Tab-separated table of C-alpha atoms in Angstrom:
chain	number	residue	atom	x	y	z
A	1	MET	CA	-10.381	49.724	-65.567
A	2	ASP	CA	-8.244	49.122	-68.993
A	3	ARG	CA	-7.468	45.178	-68.602
A	4	ASN	CA	-4.068	44.624	-71.044
A	5	ILE	CA	-3.826	40.905	-70.507
A	6	ILE	CA	-0.687	39.556	-70.317
A	7	LEU	CA	-0.808	35.875	-71.235
A	8	THR	CA	-3.647	34.454	-71.508
A	9	ASN	CA	-4.492	30.635	-69.746
A	10	GLN	CA	-2.720	28.702	-72.652
A	11	GLU	CA	-0.346	30.567	-72.078
A	12	ILE	CA	-0.180	30.080	-68.398
A	13	GLU	CA	-0.885	25.970	-69.055
A	14	HIS	CA	2.901	26.289	-70.533
A	15	LYS	CA	4.306	27.486	-68.000
A	16	ILE	CA	3.227	25.049	-65.114
A	17	LYS	CA	4.607	22.093	-67.656
A	18	ARG	CA	7.279	23.783	-67.181
A	19	ILE	CA	7.755	24.663	-64.356
A	20	ALA	CA	6.873	21.525	-63.296
A	21	PHE	CA	9.965	19.473	-65.503
A	22	GLN	CA	12.131	22.631	-63.940
A	23	ILE	CA	10.948	21.451	-60.332
A	24	TYR	CA	11.462	17.676	-61.000
A	25	GLU	CA	14.968	17.821	-63.016
A	26	THR	CA	16.359	20.106	-59.900
A	27	PHE	CA	14.322	17.783	-57.023
A	28	ILE	CA	15.390	13.955	-59.261
A	29	ASP	CA	17.242	13.348	-56.512
A	30	GLU	CA	14.231	13.123	-53.461
A	31	LYS	CA	11.714	10.528	-52.945
A	32	GLU	CA	9.042	13.103	-52.019
A	33	VAL	CA	8.644	17.088	-52.674
A	34	VAL	CA	6.734	19.943	-51.051
A	35	LEU	CA	4.666	22.905	-52.872
A	36	ALA	CA	4.129	26.045	-50.137
A	37	GLY	CA	1.898	27.980	-51.653
A	38	ILE	CA	1.067	31.096	-50.261
A	39	ALA	CA	-2.886	31.783	-49.792
A	40	ASN	CA	-4.576	32.432	-52.049
A	41	ASN	CA	-3.757	32.679	-55.542
A	42	GLY	CA	0.401	31.073	-54.529
A	43	PHE	CA	-1.366	27.778	-53.499
A	44	LEU	CA	-4.429	27.923	-56.087
A	45	PHE	CA	-0.871	27.677	-58.530
A	46	ALA	CA	0.681	25.261	-56.121
A	47	GLU	CA	-2.124	23.007	-56.604
A	48	LYS	CA	-1.828	23.544	-60.588
A	49	ILE	CA	1.997	23.267	-60.089
A	50	ALA	CA	1.858	19.980	-58.548
A	51	THR	CA	-1.090	17.727	-60.915
A	52	GLU	CA	1.105	18.525	-63.722
A	53	LEU	CA	4.329	17.225	-61.212
A	54	ARG	CA	2.667	14.325	-60.354
A	55	SER	CA	1.129	13.243	-64.333
A	56	ILE	CA	4.689	13.932	-64.993
A	57	SER	CA	7.401	12.167	-62.417
A	58	THR	CA	7.595	9.973	-59.107
A	59	LEU	CA	7.835	12.476	-57.041
A	60	GLU	CA	5.513	12.484	-53.814
A	61	VAL	CA	4.139	16.090	-53.804
A	62	LEU	CA	2.708	17.894	-50.733
A	63	LEU	CA	1.168	20.831	-50.441
A	64	CYS	CA	0.841	23.490	-47.876
A	65	GLU	CA	-0.567	26.181	-47.834
A	66	VAL	CA	0.816	28.860	-46.291
A	67	GLN	CA	-1.529	32.110	-44.409
A	68	ILE	CA	0.428	34.866	-44.456
A	69	ASN	CA	-0.614	38.708	-44.001
A	70	LYS	CA	0.315	40.736	-46.884
A	71	GLN	CA	0.041	43.865	-45.500
A	72	GLN	CA	1.071	43.277	-42.206
A	73	PRO	CA	4.298	40.157	-42.803
A	74	GLU	CA	5.845	40.099	-39.763
A	75	LEU	CA	3.017	39.287	-38.003
A	76	PRO	CA	3.540	35.274	-37.386
A	77	ILE	CA	2.936	33.284	-40.228
A	78	SER	CA	1.097	29.319	-40.471
A	79	THR	CA	0.909	26.199	-42.362
A	80	SER	CA	-1.271	23.607	-43.870
A	81	LEU	CA	1.388	21.615	-42.742
A	82	SER	CA	3.689	21.019	-39.763
A	83	LYS	CA	6.889	21.585	-39.400
A	84	GLU	CA	8.125	18.584	-39.161
A	85	GLU	CA	6.864	17.025	-42.154
A	86	TYR	CA	8.462	19.758	-44.072
A	87	ALA	CA	11.819	19.451	-41.807
A	88	ASN	CA	14.643	17.477	-43.947
A	89	LYS	CA	12.672	17.600	-47.077
A	90	GLY	CA	12.539	19.915	-50.523
A	91	LEU	CA	10.679	22.302	-50.742
A	92	ILE	CA	9.263	25.326	-53.018
A	93	LEU	CA	7.795	28.517	-52.142
A	94	ILE	CA	5.518	29.607	-54.007
A	95	ASP	CA	2.696	32.776	-55.136
A	96	ASP	CA	1.410	34.304	-57.979
A	97	VAL	CA	3.060	37.385	-58.219
A	98	LEU	CA	6.579	39.090	-57.018
A	99	ASN	CA	6.340	41.920	-57.048
A	100	SER	CA	8.791	43.823	-54.073
A	101	GLY	CA	10.048	40.710	-52.593
A	102	THR	CA	7.938	41.420	-49.357
A	103	THR	CA	5.517	38.975	-49.205
A	104	LEU	CA	8.436	36.194	-50.259
A	105	ILE	CA	11.317	37.096	-48.314
A	106	TYR	CA	8.942	36.748	-45.049
A	107	ALA	CA	7.601	33.343	-46.095
A	108	VAL	CA	11.252	32.222	-46.690
A	109	ARG	CA	12.119	33.695	-43.156
A	110	HIS	CA	9.016	31.433	-41.811
A	111	PHE	CA	10.409	28.463	-43.460
A	112	LEU	CA	14.143	28.772	-42.522
A	113	GLU	CA	13.396	27.974	-38.472
A	114	VAL	CA	13.640	24.025	-39.794
A	115	PRO	CA	15.645	22.937	-42.039
A	116	LEU	CA	15.777	21.743	-45.342
A	117	LYS	CA	17.065	20.096	-48.083
A	118	LYS	CA	16.701	22.496	-50.485
A	119	PHE	CA	15.408	25.444	-50.741
A	120	LYS	CA	13.390	26.846	-54.244
A	121	THR	CA	10.915	29.363	-54.893
A	122	ALA	CA	8.595	30.058	-57.838
A	123	VAL	CA	6.362	32.647	-59.672
A	124	LEU	CA	4.131	33.318	-62.300
A	125	VAL	CA	5.059	36.744	-62.858
A	126	ASP	CA	8.293	38.244	-61.721
A	127	ARG	CA	7.881	41.788	-61.760
A	128	ASN	CA	11.351	43.275	-61.298
A	129	HIS	CA	10.898	45.606	-57.671
A	130	LYS	CA	11.782	44.368	-55.654
A	131	LYS	CA	13.087	46.058	-52.285
A	132	TYR	CA	14.390	42.249	-50.845
A	133	PRO	CA	16.904	40.283	-51.824
A	134	VAL	CA	15.084	37.426	-53.101
A	135	LYS	CA	14.620	35.834	-56.246
A	136	ALA	CA	12.537	33.963	-58.158
A	137	ASP	CA	14.517	30.185	-58.854
A	138	PHE	CA	11.666	29.583	-61.193
A	139	LYS	CA	9.385	31.207	-63.173
A	140	GLY	CA	7.039	32.082	-65.634
A	141	ILE	CA	7.521	35.269	-67.172
A	142	SER	CA	9.420	38.489	-66.374
A	143	LEU	CA	7.555	42.609	-66.578
A	144	SER	CA	10.140	45.631	-66.629
A	145	THR	CA	6.380	48.161	-65.391
A	146	SER	CA	5.221	51.132	-63.755
A	147	LEU	CA	5.279	51.119	-60.591
A	148	LEU	CA	1.675	51.935	-60.921
A	149	GLU	CA	1.346	49.376	-63.278
A	150	HIS	CA	-0.288	45.687	-61.260
A	151	VAL	CA	-0.731	42.031	-61.979
A	152	GLN	CA	-3.272	40.791	-61.270
A	153	VAL	CA	-3.851	36.404	-62.371
A	154	VAL	CA	-7.105	35.662	-62.304
A	155	PHE	CA	-7.685	31.639	-61.792
A	156	GLU	CA	-10.953	30.331	-63.269
A	157	PRO	CA	-12.880	27.384	-61.294
A	158	ASP	CA	-14.061	26.151	-64.395
A	159	ASN	CA	-9.920	26.006	-65.146
A	160	THR	CA	-9.597	28.758	-67.071
A	161	SER	CA	-6.484	31.140	-65.994
A	162	TYR	CA	-5.597	34.838	-67.225
A	163	ALA	CA	-3.203	37.637	-66.022
A	164	TYR	CA	-3.570	41.362	-66.559
A	165	LEU	CA	-1.649	43.931	-66.087
A	166	SER	CA	-3.518	47.226	-64.934
């Protein structure tokens, strides 16, 4: 399989910092914010943003892992935090790649079941192939790719990351 690197580790680190600053600017009036990452890579991306956010701000950051069946997103969604733990707070739903928008829109619907102060979305790569009216409020990079191409983000345990197009 041919890999065309679209983001290096250094570029991903830069985008994480930029997204963290954008989140801080948006939620500056809040005491705490919830970063809800879609398992698996979305949650890893959320953890990286949380680390950066904690280093640049006084916001209390709560991490929430969102379990969703990407093949059947209409099935029940579970989260590592209870609804009471994120109700009436600012929340950012995070994933690594926004492709068709299916996963993100079903996850958005889940979080709309409780009142939130502010609700935003963040992705590392926005592919611009949406079939649902969902957008990323914070994004690392926008790509216009063909439907036959696949974007993969790799977060290695040794803290090196990269994204490639295949």
